[in-house]
Amino acid sequence: MKTKFLSLLIMCLVAGSVFAQANLNAYKYVIVPNKYDFLKEKDQYQLNSLTKFLFEKYGFKALMEGETYPDDLVKNRCLALKSDALKDSGLFKTKLTVELKDCNDAVVFTTKLGESREKDFNRAYTEALRDAFTDIEALNYTYQPSEAIATQTTVAATSTEQEIQQLKQELETLKAKEAEKAAAATVVPVVAVEKVEQVKDEKVVEAEVKEVMSSVLYAQEIDNGYQLVDATPKVVYKITKTAQPNLFMVNGENAIIYKKGDAWIIEYNTSEGTKQKELNIKF
């Protein structure tokens, strides 16, 4: 009976490891924070740098939070996992665990508690982190693109792209109609009026295309928040996180950005009072 129980336990552990590996293989990047909550300074004891090094050692493409991200990650934020190191209380041991979350802040993997009996903090944190990373090493990670994640991350982008393509198609249709009318046109005032109206319609559609393309702001993660970049690309706003997940402070301006229903709103104070504007933000 005891032998059967041990065999079943081993099978469960192996199955769990294989499942975790399959899950993590679908993600292309890992983002490492610049600072851990249990420490006072950025990259204190070089622990964040060590985290990035260990992820890269075991096959991941690791990026520090706030650095310039690859184009595919800018467009598809769910290609990356967000890493964190959590400290567990211990009287005689330093204990750390590494946690990985997806773009929706759902935990997808947690390592064992890495431990160290070292009294020196630098050595203790380093040793505990390396011990926790033995679980990451055991995954034998290899990136395998996932259609589900690609679909999840490109829904918003696809919607915007479809809107742009639809407007472009309308523009082409109007141009085709104008060409047909021009070929069969006779010199009468009515034709002239129609032509003027047609040109106006084209300009309206062209303006709508430009407006859609220029109005999209892509959120790039930086320290304690995001920078919102347009298609140029140019940084339009820098925003800082607050205690509320859907509320941000706008750096350098007397303004906030918050989510209202499915829309993002910027609200700012002017000499004429409070004003609001809807933003098209893609996180």
CSV table of C-alpha atoms in Angstrom, one decimal:
chain,number,residue,atom,x,y,z
A,1,MET,CA,0.0,0.0,0.0
A,2,LYS,CA,2.8,2.4,0.9
A,3,THR,CA,4.6,1.6,-2.3
A,4,LYS,CA,1.5,2.3,-4.3
A,5,PHE,CA,1.0,5.6,-2.6
A,6,LEU,CA,4.6,6.7,-3.2
A,7,SER,CA,4.3,5.7,-6.9
A,8,LEU,CA,1.0,7.7,-7.2
A,9,LEU,CA,2.7,10.8,-5.5
A,10,ILE,CA,5.6,10.6,-7.9
A,11,MET,CA,3.3,10.4,-10.9
A,12,CYS,CA,1.4,13.4,-9.7
A,13,LEU,CA,4.5,15.4,-9.2
A,14,VAL,CA,5.8,14.5,-12.7
A,15,ALA,CA,2.4,15.3,-14.3
A,16,GLY,CA,2.4,18.7,-12.5
A,17,SER,CA,5.9,19.5,-13.7
A,18,VAL,CA,5.0,18.6,-17.3
A,19,PHE,CA,1.8,20.7,-17.1
A,20,ALA,CA,3.7,23.7,-15.7
A,21,GLN,CA,6.4,23.3,-18.4
A,22,ALA,CA,3.7,23.3,-21.2
A,23,ASN,CA,2.1,26.4,-19.7
A,24,LEU,CA,5.4,28.4,-19.4
A,25,ASN,CA,6.6,27.3,-22.9
A,26,ALA,CA,3.8,29.4,-24.4
A,27,TYR,CA,5.3,32.7,-23.1
A,28,LYS,CA,8.2,34.4,-25.0
A,29,TYR,CA,9.4,36.8,-22.4
A,30,VAL,CA,9.8,37.3,-18.6
A,31,ILE,CA,9.8,40.8,-17.2
A,32,VAL,CA,11.9,41.3,-14.0
A,33,PRO,CA,11.0,44.2,-11.7
A,34,ASN,CA,13.7,46.8,-10.8
A,35,LYS,CA,12.9,46.5,-7.1
A,36,TYR,CA,11.4,43.8,-4.8
A,37,ASP,CA,8.9,44.9,-2.1
A,38,PHE,CA,10.8,43.3,0.8
A,39,LEU,CA,13.9,45.5,0.0
A,40,LYS,CA,14.4,49.2,0.3
A,41,GLU,CA,16.4,50.0,-2.9
A,42,LYS,CA,16.3,49.1,-6.6
A,43,ASP,CA,18.4,46.1,-7.3
A,44,GLN,CA,19.6,45.9,-3.7
A,45,TYR,CA,22.2,43.1,-3.3
A,46,GLN,CA,22.0,42.9,-7.1
A,47,LEU,CA,19.1,40.5,-6.5
A,48,ASN,CA,17.0,41.8,-9.5
A,49,SER,CA,20.0,41.5,-11.8
A,50,LEU,CA,20.7,38.0,-10.6
A,51,THR,CA,17.0,37.1,-11.3
A,52,LYS,CA,17.4,38.3,-14.9
A,53,PHE,CA,20.6,36.4,-15.2
A,54,LEU,CA,19.1,33.1,-13.9
A,55,PHE,CA,16.1,33.4,-16.2
A,56,GLU,CA,18.4,33.8,-19.2
A,57,LYS,CA,20.6,31.0,-18.0
A,58,TYR,CA,17.6,28.6,-18.1
A,59,GLY,CA,16.5,29.6,-21.6
A,60,PHE,CA,14.1,32.6,-21.0
A,61,LYS,CA,14.3,36.0,-22.8
A,62,ALA,CA,14.4,38.2,-19.7
A,63,LEU,CA,13.8,42.0,-19.8
A,64,MET,CA,14.1,44.5,-17.0
A,65,GLU,CA,11.0,46.5,-16.2
A,66,GLY,CA,10.8,49.8,-18.1
A,67,GLU,CA,13.5,49.0,-20.7
A,68,THR,CA,12.7,49.3,-24.4
A,69,TYR,CA,10.6,46.3,-25.2
A,70,PRO,CA,10.6,44.4,-28.6
A,71,ASP,CA,7.9,45.4,-31.1
A,72,ASP,CA,5.9,42.1,-30.7
A,73,LEU,CA,5.8,42.6,-26.9
A,74,VAL,CA,4.7,46.3,-27.3
A,75,LYS,CA,1.7,45.1,-29.4
A,76,ASN,CA,1.1,41.8,-27.5
A,77,ARG,CA,1.7,42.3,-23.8
A,78,CYS,CA,0.5,38.8,-22.9
A,79,LEU,CA,3.6,37.3,-24.6
A,80,ALA,CA,5.4,38.1,-21.3
A,81,LEU,CA,5.2,36.8,-17.8
A,82,LYS,CA,5.8,39.2,-14.9
A,83,SER,CA,8.2,37.8,-12.3
A,84,ASP,CA,8.4,38.6,-8.6
A,85,ALA,CA,10.4,37.3,-5.6
A,86,LEU,CA,8.5,36.9,-2.3
A,87,LYS,CA,10.0,36.7,1.1
A,88,ASP,CA,8.7,34.2,3.7
A,89,SER,CA,9.2,34.8,7.4
A,90,GLY,CA,11.8,32.6,9.0
A,91,LEU,CA,13.7,32.9,12.3
A,92,PHE,CA,16.9,31.3,11.4
A,93,LYS,CA,16.5,31.0,7.6
A,94,THR,CA,16.1,33.4,4.7
A,95,LYS,CA,13.3,32.1,2.5
A,96,LEU,CA,12.4,33.3,-1.0
A,97,THR,CA,10.0,32.0,-3.6
A,98,VAL,CA,9.7,33.1,-7.3
A,99,GLU,CA,6.3,33.8,-8.7
A,100,LEU,CA,5.2,34.2,-12.3
A,101,LYS,CA,2.0,36.0,-13.4
A,102,ASP,CA,0.4,36.5,-16.8
A,103,CYS,CA,-0.8,39.7,-18.3
A,104,ASN,CA,-4.1,39.5,-16.3
A,105,ASP,CA,-2.1,39.1,-13.0
A,106,ALA,CA,-3.1,35.5,-12.7
A,107,VAL,CA,-0.4,33.3,-11.0
A,108,VAL,CA,0.8,30.7,-13.5
A,109,PHE,CA,3.8,29.3,-11.7
A,110,THR,CA,5.3,29.4,-8.2
A,111,THR,CA,8.6,27.8,-7.2
A,112,LYS,CA,9.4,26.1,-4.0
A,113,LEU,CA,10.7,28.1,-1.0
A,114,GLY,CA,14.4,28.6,-1.6
A,115,GLU,CA,16.3,28.7,1.7
A,116,SER,CA,19.6,29.9,3.2
A,117,ARG,CA,21.0,29.9,6.7
A,118,GLU,CA,23.6,32.5,5.9
A,119,LYS,CA,23.6,35.5,8.3
A,120,ASP,CA,24.9,38.0,5.8
A,121,PHE,CA,22.0,39.4,3.8
A,122,ASN,CA,23.8,39.5,0.5
A,123,ARG,CA,24.8,35.9,0.6
A,124,ALA,CA,21.5,34.8,2.2
A,125,TYR,CA,19.3,36.4,-0.5
A,126,THR,CA,21.5,35.2,-3.3
A,127,GLU,CA,21.6,31.6,-2.0
A,128,ALA,CA,17.9,31.4,-1.4
A,129,LEU,CA,17.1,32.8,-4.8
A,130,ARG,CA,19.4,30.3,-6.5
A,131,ASP,CA,17.8,27.5,-4.5
A,132,ALA,CA,14.3,28.6,-5.6
A,133,PHE,CA,15.4,28.7,-9.2
A,134,THR,CA,16.2,25.0,-9.2
A,135,ASP,CA,12.4,24.6,-9.9
A,136,ILE,CA,12.8,26.9,-13.0
A,137,GLU,CA,15.8,24.9,-14.2
A,138,ALA,CA,13.8,21.7,-13.9
A,139,LEU,CA,11.2,23.0,-16.3
A,140,ASN,CA,13.7,22.7,-19.3
A,141,TYR,CA,11.9,25.7,-20.8
A,142,THR,CA,11.7,26.1,-24.6
A,143,TYR,CA,9.5,28.8,-26.2
A,144,GLN,CA,6.7,27.3,-28.2
A,145,PRO,CA,4.3,30.0,-29.7
A,146,SER,CA,0.7,29.6,-28.5
A,147,GLU,CA,-2.2,30.6,-30.8
A,148,ALA,CA,-4.4,31.1,-27.7
A,149,ILE,CA,-2.0,33.7,-26.3
A,150,ALA,CA,-1.5,35.3,-29.7
A,151,THR,CA,-5.3,35.6,-30.0
A,152,GLN,CA,-5.7,36.9,-26.5
A,153,THR,CA,-3.1,39.6,-27.0
A,154,THR,CA,-4.2,40.8,-30.4
A,155,VAL,CA,-7.9,41.2,-29.9
A,156,ALA,CA,-7.7,44.9,-29.3
A,157,ALA,CA,-5.1,45.5,-31.9
A,158,THR,CA,-7.0,43.5,-34.4
A,159,SER,CA,-10.2,45.5,-33.7
A,160,THR,CA,-8.3,48.7,-34.4
A,161,GLU,CA,-6.7,47.3,-37.5
A,162,GLN,CA,-10.0,46.2,-38.8
A,163,GLU,CA,-11.5,49.7,-38.2
A,164,ILE,CA,-8.6,51.2,-40.1
A,165,GLN,CA,-8.9,48.8,-43.0
A,166,GLN,CA,-12.6,49.4,-43.2
A,167,LEU,CA,-12.1,53.1,-43.5
A,168,LYS,CA,-9.4,52.6,-46.1
A,169,GLN,CA,-11.8,50.4,-48.1
A,170,GLU,CA,-14.4,53.1,-47.9
A,171,LEU,CA,-11.9,55.6,-49.2
A,172,GLU,CA,-11.0,53.3,-52.1
A,173,THR,CA,-14.6,52.8,-52.9
A,174,LEU,CA,-15.2,56.5,-53.0
A,175,LYS,CA,-12.2,57.0,-55.3
A,176,ALA,CA,-13.5,54.3,-57.6
A,177,LYS,CA,-16.9,55.9,-57.8
A,178,GLU,CA,-15.3,59.3,-58.6
A,179,ALA,CA,-13.3,57.8,-61.4
A,180,GLU,CA,-16.4,56.2,-62.9
A,181,LYS,CA,-18.3,59.5,-62.7
A,182,ALA,CA,-15.4,61.5,-64.1
A,183,ALA,CA,-15.3,59.2,-67.2
A,184,ALA,CA,-19.0,59.5,-67.9
A,185,ALA,CA,-19.3,63.1,-66.7
A,186,THR,CA,-20.9,65.8,-68.8
A,187,VAL,CA,-20.3,69.5,-68.3
A,188,VAL,CA,-23.3,70.5,-66.3
A,189,PRO,CA,-23.6,72.2,-62.9
A,190,VAL,CA,-25.0,69.1,-61.2
A,191,VAL,CA,-21.9,67.1,-62.0
A,192,ALA,CA,-19.7,69.8,-60.6
A,193,VAL,CA,-21.7,69.8,-57.4
A,194,GLU,CA,-21.5,66.0,-57.1
A,195,LYS,CA,-17.7,66.2,-57.6
A,196,VAL,CA,-17.2,68.7,-54.9
A,197,GLU,CA,-19.3,66.7,-52.5
A,198,GLN,CA,-17.3,63.6,-53.4
A,199,VAL,CA,-14.0,65.3,-52.7
A,200,LYS,CA,-15.4,66.4,-49.3
A,201,ASP,CA,-16.4,62.8,-48.5
A,202,GLU,CA,-12.9,61.6,-49.4
A,203,LYS,CA,-11.3,64.1,-47.1
A,204,VAL,CA,-13.6,63.1,-44.3
A,205,VAL,CA,-12.7,59.4,-44.6
A,206,GLU,CA,-9.0,60.3,-44.9
A,207,ALA,CA,-9.2,62.3,-41.7
A,208,GLU,CA,-11.0,59.5,-39.9
A,209,VAL,CA,-8.3,57.0,-41.0
A,210,LYS,CA,-5.6,59.4,-39.7
A,211,GLU,CA,-7.5,60.0,-36.5
A,212,VAL,CA,-7.9,56.3,-35.7
A,213,MET,CA,-4.2,55.5,-36.4
A,214,SER,CA,-2.9,58.5,-34.4
A,215,SER,CA,-5.3,58.2,-31.4
A,216,VAL,CA,-4.2,54.7,-30.3
A,217,LEU,CA,-1.8,54.9,-27.3
A,218,TYR,CA,0.3,51.8,-26.4
A,219,ALA,CA,1.2,51.3,-22.8
A,220,GLN,CA,4.8,50.4,-22.1
A,221,GLU,CA,5.6,49.4,-18.6
A,222,ILE,CA,8.1,51.5,-16.7
A,223,ASP,CA,9.1,51.9,-13.1
A,224,ASN,CA,5.9,52.2,-11.0
A,225,GLY,CA,3.7,52.7,-14.0
A,226,TYR,CA,3.5,53.0,-17.8
A,227,GLN,CA,4.4,55.4,-20.6
A,228,LEU,CA,1.7,55.8,-23.2
A,229,VAL,CA,3.2,55.9,-26.7
A,230,ASP,CA,1.5,56.8,-30.0
A,231,ALA,CA,2.2,55.2,-33.4
A,232,THR,CA,5.1,57.7,-34.2
A,233,PRO,CA,6.3,56.4,-31.6
A,234,LYS,CA,6.3,59.3,-29.2
A,235,VAL,CA,5.7,59.3,-25.5
A,236,VAL,CA,2.4,61.2,-24.9
A,237,TYR,CA,1.9,60.6,-21.2
A,238,LYS,CA,3.8,59.0,-18.3
A,239,ILE,CA,1.4,57.6,-15.7
A,240,THR,CA,2.0,56.3,-12.2
A,241,LYS,CA,0.2,53.4,-10.5
A,242,THR,CA,-2.0,54.0,-7.5
A,243,ALA,CA,-3.6,51.6,-4.9
A,244,GLN,CA,-6.5,51.2,-7.4
A,245,PRO,CA,-5.7,48.9,-10.4
A,246,ASN,CA,-7.6,51.1,-12.9
A,247,LEU,CA,-6.5,54.5,-11.6
A,248,PHE,CA,-3.3,56.3,-12.6
A,249,MET,CA,-1.7,59.7,-11.8
A,250,VAL,CA,-0.4,61.6,-14.9
A,251,ASN,CA,3.2,62.7,-14.4
A,252,GLY,CA,3.9,66.4,-14.7
A,253,GLU,CA,0.2,67.3,-15.1
A,254,ASN,CA,-2.7,68.0,-12.7
A,255,ALA,CA,-4.6,65.0,-14.1
A,256,ILE,CA,-5.6,61.4,-13.6
A,257,ILE,CA,-6.5,58.5,-15.9
A,258,TYR,CA,-9.1,56.0,-14.9
A,259,LYS,CA,-11.3,53.3,-16.5
A,260,LYS,CA,-15.0,54.0,-16.8
A,261,GLY,CA,-16.8,50.9,-18.2
A,262,ASP,CA,-14.8,49.8,-21.2
A,263,ALA,CA,-13.3,53.3,-21.8
A,264,TRP,CA,-10.2,55.0,-20.4
A,265,ILE,CA,-10.8,58.6,-19.3
A,266,ILE,CA,-8.3,61.4,-18.7
A,267,GLU,CA,-9.6,64.0,-16.3
A,268,TYR,CA,-7.7,67.2,-15.7
A,269,ASN,CA,-8.2,70.6,-14.0
A,270,THR,CA,-8.1,73.8,-15.9
A,271,SER,CA,-8.9,77.5,-15.1
A,272,GLU,CA,-12.3,76.8,-16.5
A,273,GLY,CA,-12.9,73.8,-14.3
A,274,THR,CA,-12.6,70.0,-14.6
A,275,LYS,CA,-12.5,68.5,-18.1
A,276,GLN,CA,-12.6,65.0,-19.4
A,277,LYS,CA,-11.4,63.2,-22.6
A,278,GLU,CA,-11.7,59.6,-23.7
A,279,LEU,CA,-8.4,57.9,-24.6
A,280,ASN,CA,-7.8,54.8,-26.7
A,281,ILE,CA,-5.2,52.9,-24.6
A,282,LYS,CA,-3.9,49.4,-25.4
A,283,PHE,CA,-2.3,47.7,-22.4
